[in-house]
Amino acid sequence: MSPPTISEPSFGSNIIEDKRSDGYWVETFHFDKEDPVPGIITSGLVSGEIEFIDNPIAVHAASEKAGTNGYHNPEVTQPWTKHLIGKFDSPVAVVACDITKNGLMDLIICHTYGPFMLKCDMAGGWVSWLENPGRDKLGDGKWKERKIGRWPAMHRMKAGYFTQKSFLEVVAASVVRGEADKVSPIMVMC
């Protein structure tokens, strides 16, 4: 029996945004668990801006569900809308999860990293939560921010149920133990 033939995919490109000042992170983001397609979360190390770029297909579906658009238009070709939802000193990793369990995806961000790993900010490494306010308040500015904790040079995170099944946990790891320290072991924290 011969292996199945796998067709070669083709790739294309579309410009979603063309005036970014800087970029570091891109994350798929379902604003609401009901969204048929995701939007995108972007961040920049230099600008510090966390932005939600809303997919026009999701916007259209949400307005139809709420009965606010007055007509049905299945062909959605509007531009993607950008919303500044947070601003931090040197944001690094971004994780999307529903912390409040209300069907809206929130964000966890590690930030205040420092200029580079061997000059990490020893008072930084913050992990913060941005609470999704809902689509009806999306244009009202930055999302409510809460601090979760910190460790210098915090660099990567994942959310899940790692040690139990009752509440969401965040696993986080720094890139180095501290300033100018590439040899000491780091901790992976939950």
Short mmCIF file of N, CA and C in Angstrom, two decimals:
data_model
loop_
_atom_site.label_atom_id
_atom_site.label_comp_id
_atom_site.label_asym_id
_atom_site.label_seq_id
_atom_site.Cartn_x
_atom_site.Cartn_y
_atom_site.Cartn_z
N MET A 1 0.84 -1.17 0.00
CA MET A 1 0.00 0.00 0.00
C MET A 1 0.90 1.25 0.00
N SER A 2 0.64 2.12 -0.92
CA SER A 2 1.45 3.34 -1.01
C SER A 2 0.88 4.42 -0.10
N PRO A 3 1.74 5.31 0.37
CA PRO A 3 1.25 6.39 1.25
C PRO A 3 0.32 7.32 0.48
N PRO A 4 -0.60 7.96 1.18
CA PRO A 4 -1.52 8.87 0.49
C PRO A 4 -0.78 10.06 -0.11
N THR A 5 -1.30 10.53 -1.20
CA THR A 5 -0.73 11.71 -1.84
C THR A 5 -1.20 12.95 -1.08
N ILE A 6 -0.25 13.78 -0.75
CA ILE A 6 -0.57 15.02 -0.04
C ILE A 6 -0.39 16.16 -1.02
N SER A 7 -1.46 16.89 -1.23
CA SER A 7 -1.35 18.00 -2.17
C SER A 7 -0.57 19.15 -1.55
N GLU A 8 0.20 19.80 -2.37
CA GLU A 8 1.02 20.91 -1.89
C GLU A 8 0.14 22.15 -1.72
N PRO A 9 0.19 22.77 -0.54
CA PRO A 9 -0.64 23.96 -0.34
C PRO A 9 -0.09 25.16 -1.11
N SER A 10 -0.95 26.10 -1.35
CA SER A 10 -0.50 27.36 -1.94
C SER A 10 -0.71 28.45 -0.91
N PHE A 11 0.13 29.44 -0.96
CA PHE A 11 0.07 30.53 0.00
C PHE A 11 -0.10 31.85 -0.72
N GLY A 12 -0.75 32.76 -0.08
CA GLY A 12 -0.94 34.11 -0.61
C GLY A 12 -0.70 35.11 0.50
N SER A 13 -0.97 36.35 0.22
CA SER A 13 -0.79 37.37 1.26
C SER A 13 -1.86 38.43 1.15
N ASN A 14 -2.21 38.98 2.28
CA ASN A 14 -3.12 40.12 2.38
C ASN A 14 -2.52 41.08 3.39
N ILE A 15 -2.61 42.35 3.13
CA ILE A 15 -2.12 43.34 4.08
C ILE A 15 -3.26 43.70 5.02
N ILE A 16 -3.06 43.44 6.30
CA ILE A 16 -4.04 43.75 7.32
C ILE A 16 -3.76 45.14 7.89
N GLU A 17 -2.49 45.46 8.03
CA GLU A 17 -2.07 46.76 8.53
C GLU A 17 -0.74 47.10 7.88
N ASP A 18 -0.55 48.35 7.49
CA ASP A 18 0.69 48.70 6.79
C ASP A 18 1.40 49.92 7.37
N LYS A 19 1.03 50.33 8.57
CA LYS A 19 1.65 51.51 9.16
C LYS A 19 2.11 51.26 10.60
N ARG A 20 2.59 50.07 10.90
CA ARG A 20 3.08 49.76 12.25
C ARG A 20 4.42 50.44 12.49
N SER A 21 4.62 50.94 13.70
CA SER A 21 5.91 51.53 14.04
C SER A 21 6.91 50.46 14.47
N ASP A 22 6.45 49.40 15.10
CA ASP A 22 7.31 48.26 15.43
C ASP A 22 6.42 47.06 15.74
N GLY A 23 7.04 45.92 15.80
CA GLY A 23 6.28 44.71 16.07
C GLY A 23 7.15 43.67 16.73
N TYR A 24 6.56 42.89 17.58
CA TYR A 24 7.27 41.79 18.21
C TYR A 24 6.39 40.55 18.30
N TRP A 25 5.15 40.72 18.72
CA TRP A 25 4.28 39.57 18.98
C TRP A 25 3.04 39.64 18.11
N VAL A 26 2.61 38.49 17.62
CA VAL A 26 1.35 38.35 16.89
C VAL A 26 0.65 37.13 17.46
N GLU A 27 -0.61 37.29 17.81
CA GLU A 27 -1.36 36.20 18.43
C GLU A 27 -2.77 36.14 17.85
N THR A 28 -3.23 34.94 17.52
CA THR A 28 -4.62 34.72 17.13
C THR A 28 -5.50 35.07 18.32
N PHE A 29 -6.61 35.76 18.07
CA PHE A 29 -7.44 36.19 19.19
C PHE A 29 -8.92 36.17 18.83
N HIS A 30 -9.65 35.25 19.44
CA HIS A 30 -11.11 35.23 19.35
C HIS A 30 -11.62 36.14 20.46
N PHE A 31 -12.06 37.33 20.11
CA PHE A 31 -12.54 38.32 21.08
C PHE A 31 -13.64 37.73 21.96
N ASP A 32 -14.53 37.00 21.33
CA ASP A 32 -15.69 36.39 21.98
C ASP A 32 -15.71 34.93 21.55
N LYS A 33 -16.12 34.03 22.43
CA LYS A 33 -16.16 32.61 22.06
C LYS A 33 -17.11 32.35 20.90
N GLU A 34 -18.03 33.28 20.63
CA GLU A 34 -18.98 33.15 19.53
C GLU A 34 -18.43 33.65 18.19
N ASP A 35 -17.29 34.33 18.19
CA ASP A 35 -16.74 34.86 16.94
C ASP A 35 -16.47 33.73 15.95
N PRO A 36 -16.94 33.86 14.70
CA PRO A 36 -16.73 32.81 13.71
C PRO A 36 -15.28 32.75 13.22
N VAL A 37 -14.57 33.85 13.30
CA VAL A 37 -13.17 33.92 12.87
C VAL A 37 -12.40 34.77 13.88
N PRO A 38 -11.09 34.55 14.00
CA PRO A 38 -10.33 35.34 14.97
C PRO A 38 -9.90 36.70 14.43
N GLY A 39 -9.61 37.58 15.36
CA GLY A 39 -8.88 38.80 15.07
C GLY A 39 -7.42 38.53 15.41
N ILE A 40 -6.67 39.59 15.62
CA ILE A 40 -5.24 39.45 15.89
C ILE A 40 -4.86 40.40 17.02
N ILE A 41 -4.00 39.91 17.91
CA ILE A 41 -3.36 40.76 18.92
C ILE A 41 -1.94 41.00 18.45
N THR A 42 -1.50 42.26 18.48
CA THR A 42 -0.12 42.59 18.12
C THR A 42 0.48 43.42 19.25
N SER A 43 1.80 43.35 19.37
CA SER A 43 2.48 44.22 20.33
C SER A 43 3.84 44.61 19.77
N GLY A 44 4.36 45.70 20.30
CA GLY A 44 5.67 46.18 19.90
C GLY A 44 6.55 46.40 21.11
N LEU A 45 7.80 45.94 21.05
CA LEU A 45 8.73 46.12 22.16
C LEU A 45 9.03 47.59 22.42
N VAL A 46 9.21 48.36 21.36
CA VAL A 46 9.60 49.77 21.50
C VAL A 46 8.39 50.64 21.83
N SER A 47 7.31 50.50 21.07
CA SER A 47 6.12 51.33 21.31
C SER A 47 5.42 50.93 22.60
N GLY A 48 5.51 49.65 22.97
CA GLY A 48 4.83 49.15 24.16
C GLY A 48 3.34 48.96 23.97
N GLU A 49 2.86 49.17 22.76
CA GLU A 49 1.42 49.13 22.51
C GLU A 49 0.92 47.71 22.28
N ILE A 50 -0.17 47.37 22.98
CA ILE A 50 -0.89 46.12 22.76
C ILE A 50 -2.14 46.51 21.99
N GLU A 51 -2.31 45.93 20.81
CA GLU A 51 -3.44 46.30 19.96
C GLU A 51 -4.23 45.07 19.54
N PHE A 52 -5.54 45.25 19.50
CA PHE A 52 -6.44 44.24 18.96
C PHE A 52 -6.83 44.72 17.57
N ILE A 53 -6.56 43.90 16.56
CA ILE A 53 -6.95 44.22 15.19
C ILE A 53 -8.14 43.32 14.89
N ASP A 54 -9.30 43.95 14.79
CA ASP A 54 -10.58 43.25 14.70
C ASP A 54 -10.87 42.83 13.27
N ASN A 55 -11.18 41.56 13.10
CA ASN A 55 -11.50 41.00 11.80
C ASN A 55 -12.89 41.49 11.37
N PRO A 56 -13.03 42.08 10.18
CA PRO A 56 -14.34 42.59 9.77
C PRO A 56 -15.42 41.51 9.67
N ILE A 57 -15.03 40.28 9.44
CA ILE A 57 -16.01 39.19 9.40
C ILE A 57 -16.61 38.97 10.79
N ALA A 58 -15.77 39.03 11.83
CA ALA A 58 -16.25 38.88 13.21
C ALA A 58 -17.12 40.07 13.62
N VAL A 59 -16.72 41.27 13.21
CA VAL A 59 -17.51 42.48 13.52
C VAL A 59 -18.89 42.35 12.89
N HIS A 60 -18.93 41.93 11.64
CA HIS A 60 -20.20 41.77 10.92
C HIS A 60 -21.08 40.73 11.62
N ALA A 61 -20.49 39.60 11.99
CA ALA A 61 -21.26 38.54 12.65
C ALA A 61 -21.81 39.03 13.99
N ALA A 62 -21.00 39.78 14.75
CA ALA A 62 -21.46 40.29 16.05
C ALA A 62 -22.59 41.29 15.88
N SER A 63 -22.50 42.16 14.87
CA SER A 63 -23.56 43.15 14.67
C SER A 63 -24.84 42.48 14.18
N GLU A 64 -24.71 41.43 13.36
CA GLU A 64 -25.90 40.68 12.93
C GLU A 64 -26.56 40.00 14.11
N LYS A 65 -25.75 39.39 14.98
CA LYS A 65 -26.29 38.70 16.14
C LYS A 65 -27.03 39.68 17.06
N ALA A 66 -26.47 40.88 17.20
CA ALA A 66 -27.09 41.90 18.06
C ALA A 66 -28.24 42.62 17.36
N GLY A 67 -28.40 42.39 16.04
CA GLY A 67 -29.46 43.04 15.29
C GLY A 67 -29.21 44.51 15.05
N THR A 68 -27.93 44.91 14.95
CA THR A 68 -27.62 46.33 14.84
C THR A 68 -27.24 46.79 13.44
N ASN A 69 -27.12 45.88 12.48
CA ASN A 69 -26.68 46.36 11.16
C ASN A 69 -27.84 46.58 10.18
N GLY A 70 -29.01 46.05 10.45
CA GLY A 70 -30.18 46.33 9.64
C GLY A 70 -30.27 45.59 8.32
N TYR A 71 -29.23 44.92 7.90
CA TYR A 71 -29.28 44.16 6.65
C TYR A 71 -28.27 43.03 6.70
N HIS A 72 -28.42 42.08 5.80
CA HIS A 72 -27.51 40.94 5.74
C HIS A 72 -26.59 41.12 4.55
N ASN A 73 -25.31 41.13 4.80
CA ASN A 73 -24.32 41.27 3.73
C ASN A 73 -23.23 40.22 3.94
N PRO A 74 -23.32 39.09 3.25
CA PRO A 74 -22.35 38.02 3.47
C PRO A 74 -20.95 38.33 2.96
N GLU A 75 -20.80 39.30 2.06
CA GLU A 75 -19.47 39.64 1.56
C GLU A 75 -18.90 40.79 2.39
N VAL A 76 -17.94 40.46 3.22
CA VAL A 76 -17.37 41.46 4.12
C VAL A 76 -15.98 41.83 3.62
N THR A 77 -15.82 43.06 3.17
CA THR A 77 -14.53 43.48 2.62
C THR A 77 -14.00 44.75 3.28
N GLN A 78 -14.60 45.14 4.40
CA GLN A 78 -14.12 46.34 5.07
C GLN A 78 -12.71 46.13 5.62
N PRO A 79 -12.02 47.23 5.93
CA PRO A 79 -10.69 47.09 6.53
C PRO A 79 -10.78 46.55 7.97
N TRP A 80 -9.69 46.01 8.43
CA TRP A 80 -9.59 45.55 9.81
C TRP A 80 -9.45 46.79 10.69
N THR A 81 -10.11 46.81 11.84
CA THR A 81 -10.09 47.96 12.74
C THR A 81 -9.12 47.70 13.88
N LYS A 82 -8.25 48.68 14.13
CA LYS A 82 -7.24 48.55 15.18
C LYS A 82 -7.70 49.29 16.44
N HIS A 83 -7.54 48.62 17.60
CA HIS A 83 -7.90 49.20 18.89
C HIS A 83 -6.70 49.09 19.83
N LEU A 84 -6.24 50.21 20.38
CA LEU A 84 -5.20 50.20 21.41
C LEU A 84 -5.87 49.76 22.71
N ILE A 85 -5.42 48.62 23.27
CA ILE A 85 -6.08 48.10 24.47
C ILE A 85 -5.16 48.08 25.69
N GLY A 86 -3.87 48.35 25.48
CA GLY A 86 -2.94 48.41 26.60
C GLY A 86 -1.62 49.00 26.17
N LYS A 87 -0.85 49.47 27.13
CA LYS A 87 0.48 50.01 26.84
C LYS A 87 1.37 49.68 28.03
N PHE A 88 2.52 49.07 27.73
CA PHE A 88 3.45 48.63 28.76
C PHE A 88 4.87 48.96 28.34
N ASP A 89 5.77 48.94 29.31
CA ASP A 89 7.19 49.04 29.01
C ASP A 89 7.64 47.66 28.51
N SER A 90 8.15 47.60 27.32
CA SER A 90 8.70 46.39 26.68
C SER A 90 7.86 45.13 26.90
N PRO A 91 6.65 45.07 26.33
CA PRO A 91 5.86 43.85 26.43
C PRO A 91 6.51 42.73 25.61
N VAL A 92 6.46 41.52 26.15
CA VAL A 92 7.08 40.39 25.46
C VAL A 92 5.98 39.40 25.04
N ALA A 93 5.69 38.41 25.86
CA ALA A 93 4.72 37.38 25.48
C ALA A 93 3.29 37.82 25.79
N VAL A 94 2.36 37.32 24.98
CA VAL A 94 0.93 37.59 25.15
C VAL A 94 0.20 36.25 25.06
N VAL A 95 -0.68 35.99 26.03
CA VAL A 95 -1.47 34.76 26.06
C VAL A 95 -2.95 35.15 26.16
N ALA A 96 -3.78 34.54 25.33
CA ALA A 96 -5.22 34.79 25.35
C ALA A 96 -5.91 33.65 26.11
N CYS A 97 -6.79 34.01 27.05
CA CYS A 97 -7.58 33.03 27.79
C CYS A 97 -8.76 33.74 28.45
N ASP A 98 -9.79 32.98 28.75
CA ASP A 98 -11.00 33.54 29.38
C ASP A 98 -10.87 33.42 30.89
N ILE A 99 -10.23 34.38 31.53
CA ILE A 99 -10.02 34.35 32.97
C ILE A 99 -11.33 34.48 33.73
N THR A 100 -12.21 35.36 33.28
CA THR A 100 -13.46 35.64 33.99
C THR A 100 -14.56 34.61 33.72
N LYS A 101 -14.33 33.74 32.76
CA LYS A 101 -15.30 32.70 32.37
C LYS A 101 -16.64 33.30 31.93
N ASN A 102 -16.57 34.45 31.23
CA ASN A 102 -17.78 35.09 30.73
C ASN A 102 -17.92 34.97 29.21
N GLY A 103 -17.05 34.16 28.59
CA GLY A 103 -17.11 33.97 27.14
C GLY A 103 -16.27 34.96 26.36
N LEU A 104 -15.67 35.93 27.05
CA LEU A 104 -14.81 36.92 26.40
C LEU A 104 -13.35 36.59 26.72
N MET A 105 -12.51 36.60 25.69
CA MET A 105 -11.10 36.29 25.89
C MET A 105 -10.37 37.48 26.48
N ASP A 106 -9.66 37.24 27.57
CA ASP A 106 -8.82 38.24 28.21
C ASP A 106 -7.39 38.02 27.74
N LEU A 107 -6.48 38.88 28.17
CA LEU A 107 -5.07 38.75 27.79
C LEU A 107 -4.19 38.75 29.02
N ILE A 108 -3.15 37.93 28.98
CA ILE A 108 -2.09 37.96 29.99
C ILE A 108 -0.83 38.36 29.24
N ILE A 109 -0.11 39.34 29.79
CA ILE A 109 1.06 39.90 29.11
C ILE A 109 2.21 39.95 30.10
N CYS A 110 3.41 39.54 29.66
CA CYS A 110 4.58 39.80 30.49
C CYS A 110 5.31 41.00 29.90
N HIS A 111 5.81 41.85 30.78
CA HIS A 111 6.36 43.13 30.32
C HIS A 111 7.40 43.67 31.30
N THR A 112 7.94 44.81 30.99
CA THR A 112 9.02 45.47 31.73
C THR A 112 10.23 44.54 31.78
N TYR A 113 10.60 44.11 30.61
CA TYR A 113 11.68 43.15 30.40
C TYR A 113 13.05 43.80 30.59
N GLY A 114 13.23 44.99 30.05
CA GLY A 114 14.53 45.64 30.04
C GLY A 114 15.04 45.72 28.61
N PRO A 115 16.18 46.36 28.39
CA PRO A 115 16.66 46.56 27.02
C PRO A 115 17.07 45.26 26.32
N PHE A 116 17.65 44.30 27.05
CA PHE A 116 17.99 42.98 26.51
C PHE A 116 18.28 42.05 27.67
N MET A 117 18.44 40.75 27.40
CA MET A 117 18.45 39.76 28.48
C MET A 117 19.55 39.97 29.51
N LEU A 118 20.73 40.41 29.13
CA LEU A 118 21.79 40.58 30.11
C LEU A 118 21.72 41.93 30.82
N LYS A 119 20.77 42.75 30.44
CA LYS A 119 20.49 44.01 31.14
C LYS A 119 19.01 44.03 31.51
N CYS A 120 18.49 42.85 31.90
CA CYS A 120 17.07 42.77 32.23
C CYS A 120 16.76 43.67 33.43
N ASP A 121 15.55 44.15 33.48
CA ASP A 121 15.10 45.01 34.56
C ASP A 121 14.82 44.14 35.78
N MET A 122 15.67 44.24 36.80
CA MET A 122 15.53 43.38 37.98
C MET A 122 14.27 43.71 38.80
N ALA A 123 13.68 44.87 38.57
CA ALA A 123 12.41 45.21 39.22
C ALA A 123 11.24 44.96 38.27
N GLY A 124 11.54 44.40 37.09
CA GLY A 124 10.52 44.16 36.08
C GLY A 124 10.12 42.71 36.00
N GLY A 125 9.77 42.29 34.78
CA GLY A 125 9.29 40.94 34.58
C GLY A 125 7.85 40.76 35.01
N TRP A 126 7.07 41.83 34.93
CA TRP A 126 5.68 41.78 35.38
C TRP A 126 4.81 40.91 34.48
N VAL A 127 3.88 40.23 35.10
CA VAL A 127 2.83 39.49 34.40
C VAL A 127 1.52 40.20 34.76
N SER A 128 0.82 40.69 33.75
CA SER A 128 -0.41 41.46 33.97
C SER A 128 -1.56 40.87 33.17
N TRP A 129 -2.76 41.12 33.66
CA TRP A 129 -4.00 40.65 33.02
C TRP A 129 -4.76 41.87 32.52
N LEU A 130 -5.15 41.83 31.24
CA LEU A 130 -6.04 42.83 30.67
C LEU A 130 -7.42 42.19 30.52
N GLU A 131 -8.42 42.79 31.16
CA GLU A 131 -9.78 42.24 31.15
C GLU A 131 -10.57 42.77 29.95
N ASN A 132 -11.08 41.85 29.15
CA ASN A 132 -11.88 42.17 27.97
C ASN A 132 -13.19 42.82 28.42
N PRO A 133 -13.47 44.06 27.98
CA PRO A 133 -14.67 44.76 28.43
C PRO A 133 -15.95 44.41 27.66
N GLY A 134 -15.82 43.66 26.57
CA GLY A 134 -16.97 43.36 25.71
C GLY A 134 -16.96 44.24 24.48
N ARG A 135 -17.55 43.74 23.42
CA ARG A 135 -17.53 44.44 22.14
C ARG A 135 -18.20 45.82 22.20
N ASP A 136 -19.23 45.96 23.05
CA ASP A 136 -19.92 47.26 23.14
C ASP A 136 -19.06 48.35 23.78
N LYS A 137 -17.96 47.97 24.45
CA LYS A 137 -17.06 48.96 25.07
C LYS A 137 -15.68 48.94 24.42
N LEU A 138 -15.58 48.31 23.27
CA LEU A 138 -14.28 48.14 22.62
C LEU A 138 -13.60 49.46 22.28
N GLY A 139 -14.34 50.47 21.88
CA GLY A 139 -13.75 51.75 21.50
C GLY A 139 -13.49 52.69 22.67
N ASP A 140 -13.68 52.23 23.90
CA ASP A 140 -13.55 53.10 25.08
C ASP A 140 -12.12 53.24 25.60
N GLY A 141 -11.14 52.69 24.93
CA GLY A 141 -9.75 52.85 25.37
C GLY A 141 -9.17 51.58 25.94
N LYS A 142 -8.14 51.76 26.76
CA LYS A 142 -7.39 50.63 27.30
C LYS A 142 -8.27 49.78 28.21
N TRP A 143 -7.96 48.48 28.20
CA TRP A 143 -8.69 47.54 29.04
C TRP A 143 -8.19 47.63 30.48
N LYS A 144 -9.03 47.23 31.43
CA LYS A 144 -8.65 47.25 32.84
C LYS A 144 -7.47 46.31 33.05
N GLU A 145 -6.45 46.83 33.73
CA GLU A 145 -5.21 46.07 33.96
C GLU A 145 -5.13 45.65 35.42
N ARG A 146 -4.69 44.39 35.62
CA ARG A 146 -4.43 43.88 36.97
C ARG A 146 -3.08 43.19 36.96
N LYS A 147 -2.32 43.37 38.02
CA LYS A 147 -1.03 42.70 38.17
C LYS A 147 -1.26 41.28 38.70
N ILE A 148 -0.52 40.32 38.14
CA ILE A 148 -0.58 38.94 38.61
C ILE A 148 0.65 38.63 39.46
N GLY A 149 1.82 39.02 39.00
CA GLY A 149 3.07 38.75 39.71
C GLY A 149 4.25 39.19 38.86
N ARG A 150 5.46 38.86 39.31
CA ARG A 150 6.63 39.24 38.53
C ARG A 150 7.84 38.37 38.87
N TRP A 151 8.74 38.30 37.92
CA TRP A 151 10.06 37.69 38.08
C TRP A 151 10.93 38.33 37.00
N PRO A 152 12.16 38.75 37.33
CA PRO A 152 12.99 39.43 36.32
C PRO A 152 13.13 38.61 35.03
N ALA A 153 13.14 39.30 33.92
CA ALA A 153 13.35 38.72 32.58
C ALA A 153 12.25 37.75 32.16
N MET A 154 11.04 37.93 32.69
CA MET A 154 9.92 37.06 32.30
C MET A 154 9.75 37.15 30.79
N HIS A 155 9.66 35.98 30.16
CA HIS A 155 9.76 35.97 28.70
C HIS A 155 8.73 35.12 27.98
N ARG A 156 8.28 34.03 28.54
CA ARG A 156 7.32 33.15 27.88
C ARG A 156 6.29 32.65 28.88
N MET A 157 5.04 32.47 28.38
CA MET A 157 3.94 32.03 29.24
C MET A 157 2.96 31.16 28.45
N LYS A 158 2.25 30.33 29.16
CA LYS A 158 1.12 29.57 28.63
C LYS A 158 0.07 29.49 29.73
N ALA A 159 -1.19 29.43 29.34
CA ALA A 159 -2.28 29.30 30.30
C ALA A 159 -2.94 27.94 30.11
N GLY A 160 -3.38 27.34 31.22
CA GLY A 160 -4.05 26.05 31.15
C GLY A 160 -4.33 25.51 32.54
N TYR A 161 -4.67 24.24 32.60
CA TYR A 161 -4.95 23.56 33.86
C TYR A 161 -3.85 22.53 34.04
N PHE A 162 -2.73 22.95 34.61
CA PHE A 162 -1.53 22.13 34.65
C PHE A 162 -1.44 21.23 35.88
N THR A 163 -1.90 21.69 37.03
CA THR A 163 -1.76 20.91 38.26
C THR A 163 -3.10 20.48 38.85
N GLN A 164 -4.20 20.96 38.27
CA GLN A 164 -5.54 20.64 38.76
C GLN A 164 -6.55 21.05 37.69
N LYS A 165 -7.83 20.84 37.93
CA LYS A 165 -8.85 21.14 36.91
C LYS A 165 -9.87 22.18 37.36
N SER A 166 -9.65 22.84 38.50
CA SER A 166 -10.63 23.78 39.05
C SER A 166 -10.48 25.21 38.56
N PHE A 167 -9.25 25.68 38.38
CA PHE A 167 -9.04 27.08 38.00
C PHE A 167 -7.86 27.19 37.04
N LEU A 168 -7.90 28.21 36.23
CA LEU A 168 -6.88 28.47 35.23
C LEU A 168 -5.55 28.82 35.89
N GLU A 169 -4.47 28.29 35.34
CA GLU A 169 -3.13 28.58 35.84
C GLU A 169 -2.29 29.17 34.70
N VAL A 170 -1.27 29.92 35.07
CA VAL A 170 -0.33 30.47 34.10
C VAL A 170 1.04 29.89 34.41
N VAL A 171 1.66 29.28 33.41
CA VAL A 171 3.04 28.81 33.53
C VAL A 171 3.90 29.86 32.86
N ALA A 172 4.96 30.29 33.56
CA ALA A 172 5.80 31.36 33.04
C ALA A 172 7.27 31.02 33.25
N ALA A 173 8.10 31.46 32.31
CA ALA A 173 9.54 31.23 32.41
C ALA A 173 10.29 32.49 31.98
N SER A 174 11.34 32.79 32.72
CA SER A 174 12.20 33.91 32.34
C SER A 174 13.27 33.40 31.38
N VAL A 175 13.92 34.31 30.71
CA VAL A 175 14.95 33.91 29.75
C VAL A 175 16.31 33.73 30.43
N VAL A 176 16.55 34.46 31.51
CA VAL A 176 17.76 34.33 32.32
C VAL A 176 17.37 34.46 33.79
N ARG A 177 18.28 34.07 34.68
CA ARG A 177 18.00 34.16 36.12
C ARG A 177 17.99 35.62 36.60
N GLY A 178 18.84 36.43 36.02
CA GLY A 178 18.92 37.82 36.42
C GLY A 178 19.92 38.55 35.55
N GLU A 179 20.15 39.81 35.87
CA GLU A 179 21.04 40.66 35.08
C GLU A 179 22.44 40.04 34.99
N ALA A 180 22.96 39.93 33.77
CA ALA A 180 24.30 39.40 33.48
C ALA A 180 24.49 37.96 33.96
N ASP A 181 23.42 37.20 34.14
CA ASP A 181 23.52 35.83 34.64
C ASP A 181 22.93 34.86 33.63
N LYS A 182 23.82 34.29 32.80
CA LYS A 182 23.36 33.31 31.81
C LYS A 182 23.57 31.88 32.29
N VAL A 183 24.19 31.67 33.45
CA VAL A 183 24.54 30.31 33.85
C VAL A 183 23.66 29.72 34.94
N SER A 184 23.07 30.53 35.79
CA SER A 184 22.22 29.99 36.86
C SER A 184 20.93 29.43 36.27
N PRO A 185 20.48 28.31 36.80
CA PRO A 185 19.22 27.74 36.31
C PRO A 185 18.05 28.70 36.55
N ILE A 186 17.08 28.66 35.67
CA ILE A 186 15.87 29.46 35.85
C ILE A 186 14.75 28.57 36.37
N MET A 187 13.74 29.19 36.92
CA MET A 187 12.57 28.46 37.38
C MET A 187 11.46 28.57 36.34
N VAL A 188 10.70 27.50 36.22
CA VAL A 188 9.45 27.57 35.47
C VAL A 188 8.38 27.61 36.54
N MET A 189 7.57 28.68 36.55
CA MET A 189 6.62 28.90 37.64
C MET A 189 5.19 28.69 37.17
N CYS A 190 4.38 28.20 38.07
CA CYS A 190 2.96 28.01 37.79
C CYS A 190 2.17 28.70 38.88
#
